[in-house]
One Martini backbone bead per residue (centre of mass of N, CA, C, O) as a GRO file, in nm:
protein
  319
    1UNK     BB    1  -7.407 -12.539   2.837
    2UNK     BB    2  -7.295 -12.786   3.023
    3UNK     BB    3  -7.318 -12.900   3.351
    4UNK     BB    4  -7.152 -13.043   3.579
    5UNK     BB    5  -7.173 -13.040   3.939
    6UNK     BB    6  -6.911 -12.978   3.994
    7UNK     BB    7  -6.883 -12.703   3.813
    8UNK     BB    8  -7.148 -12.596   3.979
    9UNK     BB    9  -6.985 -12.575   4.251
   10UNK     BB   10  -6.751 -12.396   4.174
   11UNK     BB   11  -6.898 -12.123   4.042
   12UNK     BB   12  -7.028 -12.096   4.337
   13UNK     BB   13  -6.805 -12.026   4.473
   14UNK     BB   14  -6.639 -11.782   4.320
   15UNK     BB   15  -6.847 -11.634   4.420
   16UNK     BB   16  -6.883 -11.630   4.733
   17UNK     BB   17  -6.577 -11.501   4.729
   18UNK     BB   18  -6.643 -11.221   4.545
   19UNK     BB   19  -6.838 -11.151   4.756
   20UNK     BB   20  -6.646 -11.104   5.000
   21UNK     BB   21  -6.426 -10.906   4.915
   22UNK     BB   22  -6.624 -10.683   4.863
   23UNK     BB   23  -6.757 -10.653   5.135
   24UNK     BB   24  -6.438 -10.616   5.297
   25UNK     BB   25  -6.360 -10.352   5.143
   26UNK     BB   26  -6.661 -10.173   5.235
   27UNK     BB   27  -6.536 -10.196   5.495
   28UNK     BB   28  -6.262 -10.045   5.498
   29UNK     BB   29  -6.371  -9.784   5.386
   30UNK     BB   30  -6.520  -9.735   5.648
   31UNK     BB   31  -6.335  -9.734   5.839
   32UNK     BB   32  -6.163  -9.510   5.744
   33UNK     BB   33  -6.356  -9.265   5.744
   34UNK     BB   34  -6.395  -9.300   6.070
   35UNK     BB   35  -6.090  -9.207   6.125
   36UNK     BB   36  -6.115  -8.961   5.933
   37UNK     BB   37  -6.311  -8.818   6.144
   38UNK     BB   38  -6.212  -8.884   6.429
   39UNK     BB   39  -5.945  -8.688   6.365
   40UNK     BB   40  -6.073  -8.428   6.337
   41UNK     BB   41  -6.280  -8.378   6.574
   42UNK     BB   42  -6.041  -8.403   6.768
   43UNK     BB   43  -5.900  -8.134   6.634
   44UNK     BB   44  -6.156  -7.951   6.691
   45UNK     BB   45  -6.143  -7.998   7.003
   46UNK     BB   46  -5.909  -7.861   7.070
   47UNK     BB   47  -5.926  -7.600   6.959
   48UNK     BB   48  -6.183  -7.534   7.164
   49UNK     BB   49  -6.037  -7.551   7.414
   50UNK     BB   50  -5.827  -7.353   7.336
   51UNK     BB   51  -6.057  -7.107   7.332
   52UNK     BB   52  -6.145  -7.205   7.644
   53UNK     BB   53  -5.869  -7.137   7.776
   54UNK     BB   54  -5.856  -6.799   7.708
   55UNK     BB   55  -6.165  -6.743   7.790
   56UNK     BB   56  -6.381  -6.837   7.591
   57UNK     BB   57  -6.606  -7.003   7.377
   58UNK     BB   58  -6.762  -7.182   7.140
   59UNK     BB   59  -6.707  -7.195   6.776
   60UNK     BB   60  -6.950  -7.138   6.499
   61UNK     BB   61  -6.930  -7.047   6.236
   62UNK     BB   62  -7.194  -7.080   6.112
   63UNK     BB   63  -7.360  -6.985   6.331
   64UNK     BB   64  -7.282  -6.717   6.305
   65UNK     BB   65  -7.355  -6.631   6.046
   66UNK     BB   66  -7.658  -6.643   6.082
   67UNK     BB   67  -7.622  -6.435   6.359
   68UNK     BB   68  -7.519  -6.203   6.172
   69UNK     BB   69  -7.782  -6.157   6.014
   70UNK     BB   70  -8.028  -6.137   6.254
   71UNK     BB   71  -7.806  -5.967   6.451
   72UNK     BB   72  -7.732  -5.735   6.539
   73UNK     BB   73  -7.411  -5.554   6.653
   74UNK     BB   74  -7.289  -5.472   6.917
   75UNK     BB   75  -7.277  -5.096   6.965
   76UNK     BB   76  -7.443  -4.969   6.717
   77UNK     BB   77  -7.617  -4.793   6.566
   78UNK     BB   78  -7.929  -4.733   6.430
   79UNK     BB   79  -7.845  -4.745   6.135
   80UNK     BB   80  -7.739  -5.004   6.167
   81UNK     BB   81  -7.958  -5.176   6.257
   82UNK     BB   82  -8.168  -5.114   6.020
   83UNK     BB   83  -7.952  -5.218   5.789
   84UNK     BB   84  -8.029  -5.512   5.880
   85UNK     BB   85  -8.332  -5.538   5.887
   86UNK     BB   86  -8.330  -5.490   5.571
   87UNK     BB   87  -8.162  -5.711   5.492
   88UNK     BB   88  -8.322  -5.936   5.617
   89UNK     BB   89  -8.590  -5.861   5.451
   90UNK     BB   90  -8.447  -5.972   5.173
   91UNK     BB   91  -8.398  -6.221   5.228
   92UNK     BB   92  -8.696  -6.240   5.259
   93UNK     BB   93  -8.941  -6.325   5.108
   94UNK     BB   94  -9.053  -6.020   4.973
   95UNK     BB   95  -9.020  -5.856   5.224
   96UNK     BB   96  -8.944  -5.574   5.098
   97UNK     BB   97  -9.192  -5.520   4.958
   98UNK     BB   98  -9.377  -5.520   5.249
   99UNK     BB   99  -9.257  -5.286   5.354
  100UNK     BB  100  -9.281  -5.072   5.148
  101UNK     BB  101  -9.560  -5.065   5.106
  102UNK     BB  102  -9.662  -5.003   5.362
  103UNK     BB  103  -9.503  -4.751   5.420
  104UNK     BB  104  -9.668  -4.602   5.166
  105UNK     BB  105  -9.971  -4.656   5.264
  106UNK     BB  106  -9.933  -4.475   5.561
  107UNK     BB  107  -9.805  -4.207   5.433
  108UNK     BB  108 -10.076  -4.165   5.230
  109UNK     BB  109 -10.296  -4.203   5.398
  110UNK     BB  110 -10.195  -3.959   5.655
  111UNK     BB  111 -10.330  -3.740   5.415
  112UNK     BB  112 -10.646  -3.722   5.416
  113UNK     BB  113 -10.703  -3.516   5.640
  114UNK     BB  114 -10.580  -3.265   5.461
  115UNK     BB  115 -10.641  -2.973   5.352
  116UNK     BB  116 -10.594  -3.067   5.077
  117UNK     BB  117 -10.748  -3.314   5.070
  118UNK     BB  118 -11.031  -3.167   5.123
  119UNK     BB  119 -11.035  -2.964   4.904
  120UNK     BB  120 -11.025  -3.176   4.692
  121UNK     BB  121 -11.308  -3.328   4.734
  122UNK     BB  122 -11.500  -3.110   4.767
  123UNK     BB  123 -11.449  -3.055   4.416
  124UNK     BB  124 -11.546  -3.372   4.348
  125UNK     BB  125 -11.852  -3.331   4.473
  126UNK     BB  126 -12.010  -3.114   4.357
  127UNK     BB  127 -12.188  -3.252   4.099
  128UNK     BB  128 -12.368  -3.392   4.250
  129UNK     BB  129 -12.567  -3.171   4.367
  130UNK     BB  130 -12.783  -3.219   4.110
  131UNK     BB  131 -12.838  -3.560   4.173
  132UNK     BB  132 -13.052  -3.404   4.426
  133UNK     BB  133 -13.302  -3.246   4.284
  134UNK     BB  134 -13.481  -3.417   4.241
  135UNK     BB  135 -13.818  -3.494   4.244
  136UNK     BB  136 -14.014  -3.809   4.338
  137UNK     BB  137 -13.809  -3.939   4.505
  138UNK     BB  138 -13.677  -4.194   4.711
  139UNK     BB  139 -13.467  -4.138   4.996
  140UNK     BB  140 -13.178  -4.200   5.127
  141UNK     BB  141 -12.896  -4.202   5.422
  142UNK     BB  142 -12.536  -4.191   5.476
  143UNK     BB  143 -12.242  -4.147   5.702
  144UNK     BB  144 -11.920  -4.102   5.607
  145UNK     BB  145 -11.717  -4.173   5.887
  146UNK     BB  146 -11.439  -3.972   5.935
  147UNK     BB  147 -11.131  -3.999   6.129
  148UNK     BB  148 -10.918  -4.010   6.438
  149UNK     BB  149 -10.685  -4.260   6.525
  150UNK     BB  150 -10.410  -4.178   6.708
  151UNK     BB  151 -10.338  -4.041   6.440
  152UNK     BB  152 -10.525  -4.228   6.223
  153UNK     BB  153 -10.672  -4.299   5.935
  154UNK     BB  154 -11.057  -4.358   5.989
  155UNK     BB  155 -11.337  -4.544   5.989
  156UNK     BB  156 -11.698  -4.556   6.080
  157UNK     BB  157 -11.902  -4.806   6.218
  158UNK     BB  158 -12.181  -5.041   6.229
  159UNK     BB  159 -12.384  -5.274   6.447
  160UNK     BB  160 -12.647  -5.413   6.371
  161UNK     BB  161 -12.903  -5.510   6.525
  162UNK     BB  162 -13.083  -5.800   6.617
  163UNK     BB  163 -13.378  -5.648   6.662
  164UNK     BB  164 -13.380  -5.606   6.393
  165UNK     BB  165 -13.573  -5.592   6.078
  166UNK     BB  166 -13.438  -5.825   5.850
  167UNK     BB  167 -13.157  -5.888   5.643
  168UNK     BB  168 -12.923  -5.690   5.791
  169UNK     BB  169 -12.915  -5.776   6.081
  170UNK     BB  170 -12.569  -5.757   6.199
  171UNK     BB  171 -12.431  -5.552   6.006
  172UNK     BB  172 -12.249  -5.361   5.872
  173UNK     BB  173 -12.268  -5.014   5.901
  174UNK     BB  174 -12.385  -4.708   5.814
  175UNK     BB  175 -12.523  -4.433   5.945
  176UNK     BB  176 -12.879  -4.419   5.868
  177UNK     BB  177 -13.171  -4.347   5.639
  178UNK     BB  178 -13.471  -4.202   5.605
  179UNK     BB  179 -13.622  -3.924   5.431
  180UNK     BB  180 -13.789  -3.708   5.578
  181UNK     BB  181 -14.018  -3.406   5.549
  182UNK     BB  182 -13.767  -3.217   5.725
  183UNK     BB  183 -13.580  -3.294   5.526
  184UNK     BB  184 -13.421  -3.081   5.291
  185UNK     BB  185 -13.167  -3.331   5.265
  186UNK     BB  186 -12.917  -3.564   5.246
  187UNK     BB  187 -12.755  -3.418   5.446
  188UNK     BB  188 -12.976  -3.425   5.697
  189UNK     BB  189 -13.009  -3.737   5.710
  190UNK     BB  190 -12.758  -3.823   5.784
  191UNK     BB  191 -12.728  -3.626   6.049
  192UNK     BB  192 -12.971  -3.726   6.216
  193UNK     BB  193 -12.966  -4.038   6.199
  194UNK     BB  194 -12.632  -4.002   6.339
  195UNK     BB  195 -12.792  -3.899   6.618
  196UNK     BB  196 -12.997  -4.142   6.657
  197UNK     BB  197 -12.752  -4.375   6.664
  198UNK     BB  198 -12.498  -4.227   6.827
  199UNK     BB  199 -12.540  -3.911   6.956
  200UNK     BB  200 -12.406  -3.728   6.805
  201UNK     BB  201 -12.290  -3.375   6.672
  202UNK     BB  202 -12.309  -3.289   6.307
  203UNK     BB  203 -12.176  -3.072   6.110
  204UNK     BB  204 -12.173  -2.948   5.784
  205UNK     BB  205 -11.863  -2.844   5.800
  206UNK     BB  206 -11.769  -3.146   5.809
  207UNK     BB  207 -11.903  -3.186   5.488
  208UNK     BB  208 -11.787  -3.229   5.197
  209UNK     BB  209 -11.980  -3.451   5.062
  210UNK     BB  210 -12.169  -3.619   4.752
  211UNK     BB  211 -12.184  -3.906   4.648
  212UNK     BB  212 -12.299  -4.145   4.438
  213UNK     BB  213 -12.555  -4.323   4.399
  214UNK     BB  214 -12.742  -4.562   4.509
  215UNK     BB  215 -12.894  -4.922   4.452
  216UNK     BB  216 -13.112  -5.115   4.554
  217UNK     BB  217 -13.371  -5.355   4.502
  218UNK     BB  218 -13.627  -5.146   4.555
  219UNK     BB  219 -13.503  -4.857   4.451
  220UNK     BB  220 -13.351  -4.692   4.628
  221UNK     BB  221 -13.209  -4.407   4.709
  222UNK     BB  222 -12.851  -4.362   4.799
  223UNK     BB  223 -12.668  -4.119   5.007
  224UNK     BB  224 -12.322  -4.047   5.044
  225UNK     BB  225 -12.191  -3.892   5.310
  226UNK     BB  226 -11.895  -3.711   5.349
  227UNK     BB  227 -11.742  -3.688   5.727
  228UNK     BB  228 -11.571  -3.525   5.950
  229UNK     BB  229 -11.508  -3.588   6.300
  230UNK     BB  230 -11.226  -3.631   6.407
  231UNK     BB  231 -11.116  -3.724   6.708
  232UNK     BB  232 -11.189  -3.973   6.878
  233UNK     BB  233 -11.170  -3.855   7.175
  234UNK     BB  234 -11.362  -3.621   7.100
  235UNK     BB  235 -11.599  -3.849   7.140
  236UNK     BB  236 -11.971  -3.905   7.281
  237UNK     BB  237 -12.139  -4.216   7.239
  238UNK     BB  238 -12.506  -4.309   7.199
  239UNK     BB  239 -12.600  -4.570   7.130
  240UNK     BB  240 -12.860  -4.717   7.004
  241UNK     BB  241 -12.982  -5.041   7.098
  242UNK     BB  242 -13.215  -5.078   6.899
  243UNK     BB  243 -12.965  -5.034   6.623
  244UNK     BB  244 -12.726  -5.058   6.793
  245UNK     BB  245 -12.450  -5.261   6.899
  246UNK     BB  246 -12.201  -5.110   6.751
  247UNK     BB  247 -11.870  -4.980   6.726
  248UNK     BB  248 -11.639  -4.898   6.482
  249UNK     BB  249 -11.275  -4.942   6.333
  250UNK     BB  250 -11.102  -4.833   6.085
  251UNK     BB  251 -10.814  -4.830   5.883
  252UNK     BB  252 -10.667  -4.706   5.567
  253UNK     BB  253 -10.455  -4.906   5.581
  254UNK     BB  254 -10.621  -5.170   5.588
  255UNK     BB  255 -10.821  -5.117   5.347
  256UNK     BB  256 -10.574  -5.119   5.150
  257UNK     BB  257 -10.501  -5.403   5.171
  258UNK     BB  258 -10.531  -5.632   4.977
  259UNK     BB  259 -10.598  -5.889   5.209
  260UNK     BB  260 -10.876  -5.716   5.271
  261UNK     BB  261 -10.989  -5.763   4.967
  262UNK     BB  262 -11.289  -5.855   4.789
  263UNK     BB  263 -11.512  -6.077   4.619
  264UNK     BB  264 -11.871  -6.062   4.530
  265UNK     BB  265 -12.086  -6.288   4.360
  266UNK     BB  266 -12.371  -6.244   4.125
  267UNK     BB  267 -12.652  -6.311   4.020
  268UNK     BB  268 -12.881  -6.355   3.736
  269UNK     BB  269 -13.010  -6.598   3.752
  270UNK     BB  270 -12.816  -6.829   3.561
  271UNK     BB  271 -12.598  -6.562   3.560
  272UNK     BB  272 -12.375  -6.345   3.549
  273UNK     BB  273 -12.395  -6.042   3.719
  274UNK     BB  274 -12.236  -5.888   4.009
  275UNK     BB  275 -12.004  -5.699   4.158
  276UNK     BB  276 -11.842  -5.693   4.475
  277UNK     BB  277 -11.721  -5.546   4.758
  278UNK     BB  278 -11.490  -5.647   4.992
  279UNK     BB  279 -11.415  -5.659   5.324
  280UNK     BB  280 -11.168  -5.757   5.619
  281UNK     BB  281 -11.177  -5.773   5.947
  282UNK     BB  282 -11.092  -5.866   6.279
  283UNK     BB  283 -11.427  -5.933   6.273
  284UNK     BB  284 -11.557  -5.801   6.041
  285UNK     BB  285 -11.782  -5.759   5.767
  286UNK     BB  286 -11.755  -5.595   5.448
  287UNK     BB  287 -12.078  -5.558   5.280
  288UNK     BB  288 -12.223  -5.448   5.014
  289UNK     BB  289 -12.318  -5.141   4.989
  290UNK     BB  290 -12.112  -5.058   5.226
  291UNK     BB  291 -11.907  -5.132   4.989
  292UNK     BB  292 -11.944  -4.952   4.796
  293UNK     BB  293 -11.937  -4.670   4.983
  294UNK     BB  294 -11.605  -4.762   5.045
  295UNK     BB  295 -11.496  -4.748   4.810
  296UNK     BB  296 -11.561  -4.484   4.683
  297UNK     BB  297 -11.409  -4.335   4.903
  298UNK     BB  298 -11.144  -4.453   4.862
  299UNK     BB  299 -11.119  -4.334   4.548
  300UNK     BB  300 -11.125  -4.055   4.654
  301UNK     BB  301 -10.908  -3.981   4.924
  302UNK     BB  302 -10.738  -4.167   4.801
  303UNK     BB  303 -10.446  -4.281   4.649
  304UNK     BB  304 -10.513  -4.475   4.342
  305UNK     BB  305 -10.256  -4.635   4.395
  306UNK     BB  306 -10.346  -4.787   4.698
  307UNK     BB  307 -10.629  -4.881   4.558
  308UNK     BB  308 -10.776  -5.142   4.444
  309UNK     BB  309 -10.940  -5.232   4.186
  310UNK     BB  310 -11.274  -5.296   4.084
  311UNK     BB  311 -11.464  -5.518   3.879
  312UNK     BB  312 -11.779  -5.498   3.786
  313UNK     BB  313 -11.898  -5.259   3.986
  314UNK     BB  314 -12.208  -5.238   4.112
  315UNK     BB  315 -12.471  -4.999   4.254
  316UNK     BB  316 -12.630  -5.260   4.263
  317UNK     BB  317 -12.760  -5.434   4.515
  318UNK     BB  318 -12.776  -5.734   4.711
  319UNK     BB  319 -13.026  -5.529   4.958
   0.00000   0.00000   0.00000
């Protein structure tokens, strides 16, 4: 349909007019609001006054209720202070569970050194010594030396000198070393060693057993010895510093954590060959064969339900 200028004048008028009374519609539902808001406010300030006149404090039901989830209330005894933090730790994402597990694991760690888990370890570890009866082979040893600090079962490790050659000088590892012509067994050599690297002496009535052997890069088999060391503090370590640069402890509790343990994985030619556990402290990574005699400990020691199982662990390391 044709339209003359004059009636597309009339029909933009129209339009500009309809658009008008919109914004100002607009305007006014705005000002509503604003005057029932202000009208609130103004309401709420009054109440808060008359709770300040009466002698108290400024009151927000939300930050109460905040407050009263993260904080107990004054008064209350230990045991409601307690249902509190547990309240607490379930709202927060996983809380409940981390907080369950570490719990169960260091309950579990706790009774590692004790008169029955020891009489126990013992028992699984007979076997293993007709593995060490063979002559002809080249033979080394470790000593896996268990301890306790502050009364917490944990493990002790040394940091290889950089001063040694070969490939894992700066390494974690157990004190240790090859078998000599006077080692009757590699019970002597693992004790012999353990008193050249470190300074100790170690008896044989420490000793619970020998788990199964491990195979280097080289051929050589090394014998992991399980000894309990007693009590950190009434040890006086003299470590030899042309071997040992540091001495250093893990407690079983934190070797038990999950986020503590990870897998390295090894080639062989262009194909996927075996994987190996690694451990992660505070400071040093523990890998290699050290990881792998540091696992089987634990899966000796500690209850099999504390401790990740890792798949495809061969005994032969990239060492």
């Amino acid at each position: 349909m044709l339209r003359t200028p004059h009636v597309k004048a009339c029909v933009n008028q129209l339009r500009f007019h309809r658009l008008e009374l919109m914004l100002r519609d607009a305007h006014m539902v705005c000002r509503s609001s604003s005057v029932l808001r202000d009208q609130h406010c103004s309401r709420r300030s009054a109440s808060t006054d008359l709770h300040r006149s009466a002698g108290g404090s400024a009151f927000c039901p939300e930050a109460h209720r905040r407050t009263a989830r993260a904080v107990p209330r004054a008064g209350l005894k230990d045991k409601h202070a307690c249902s509190d933090a547990a309240q607490t730790a379930q709202a927060s994402p996983g809380g409940s569970a981390a907080l369950t597990g570490q719990t169960r694991t260091r309950g579990a760690t706790d009774e590692c050194l004790s008169a029955g888990n020891e009489a126990r370890c013992r028992h699984s570890l007979q076997a293993n010594a007709a593995l060490y009866e063979r002559s002809g082979k080249s033979w080394a040893a470790v000593l896996v030396c268990l301890c306790a600090v502050s009364g917490r079962p944990a493990l002790l490790f040394t940091l290889r000198s950089a001063q040694l050659k070969g490939r894992h000088k700066g390494d974690v590892s157990f004190a240790g070393g090859k078998k000599d012509p006077c080692d009757r067994s590699v019970v002597d050599t693992a004790l012999r060693e353990a008193g050249e690297e470190l300074g100790i002496h170690v008896t044989e009535d420490q000793v619970w057993g020998v788990m199964k052997p491990l195979r280097d890069m080289s051929g050589m088999m090394i014998a992991p010895v399980i000894a309990n060391l007693g009590p950190l503090e009434t040890l006086c370590f003299r470590p030899n510093p042309s071997e040992v640069e540091e001495v250093f402890t893990l407690t079983l509790e934190h070797l038990c954590q999950a986020q503590n343990r990870g897998y390295t994985h090894f080639r062989t030619g262009d194909r996927f060959g075996y994987t190996l556990p690694v451990f992660h402290g505070p400071r040093y990574r523990v890998w290699g064969l050290t990881a792998v005699a540091l696992d089987q400990a634990l899966a000796l020691i500690v209850p099999p339900e504390e401790v990740p199982q890792h798949r495809s662990v061969s005994t032969e390391a990239a060492c």
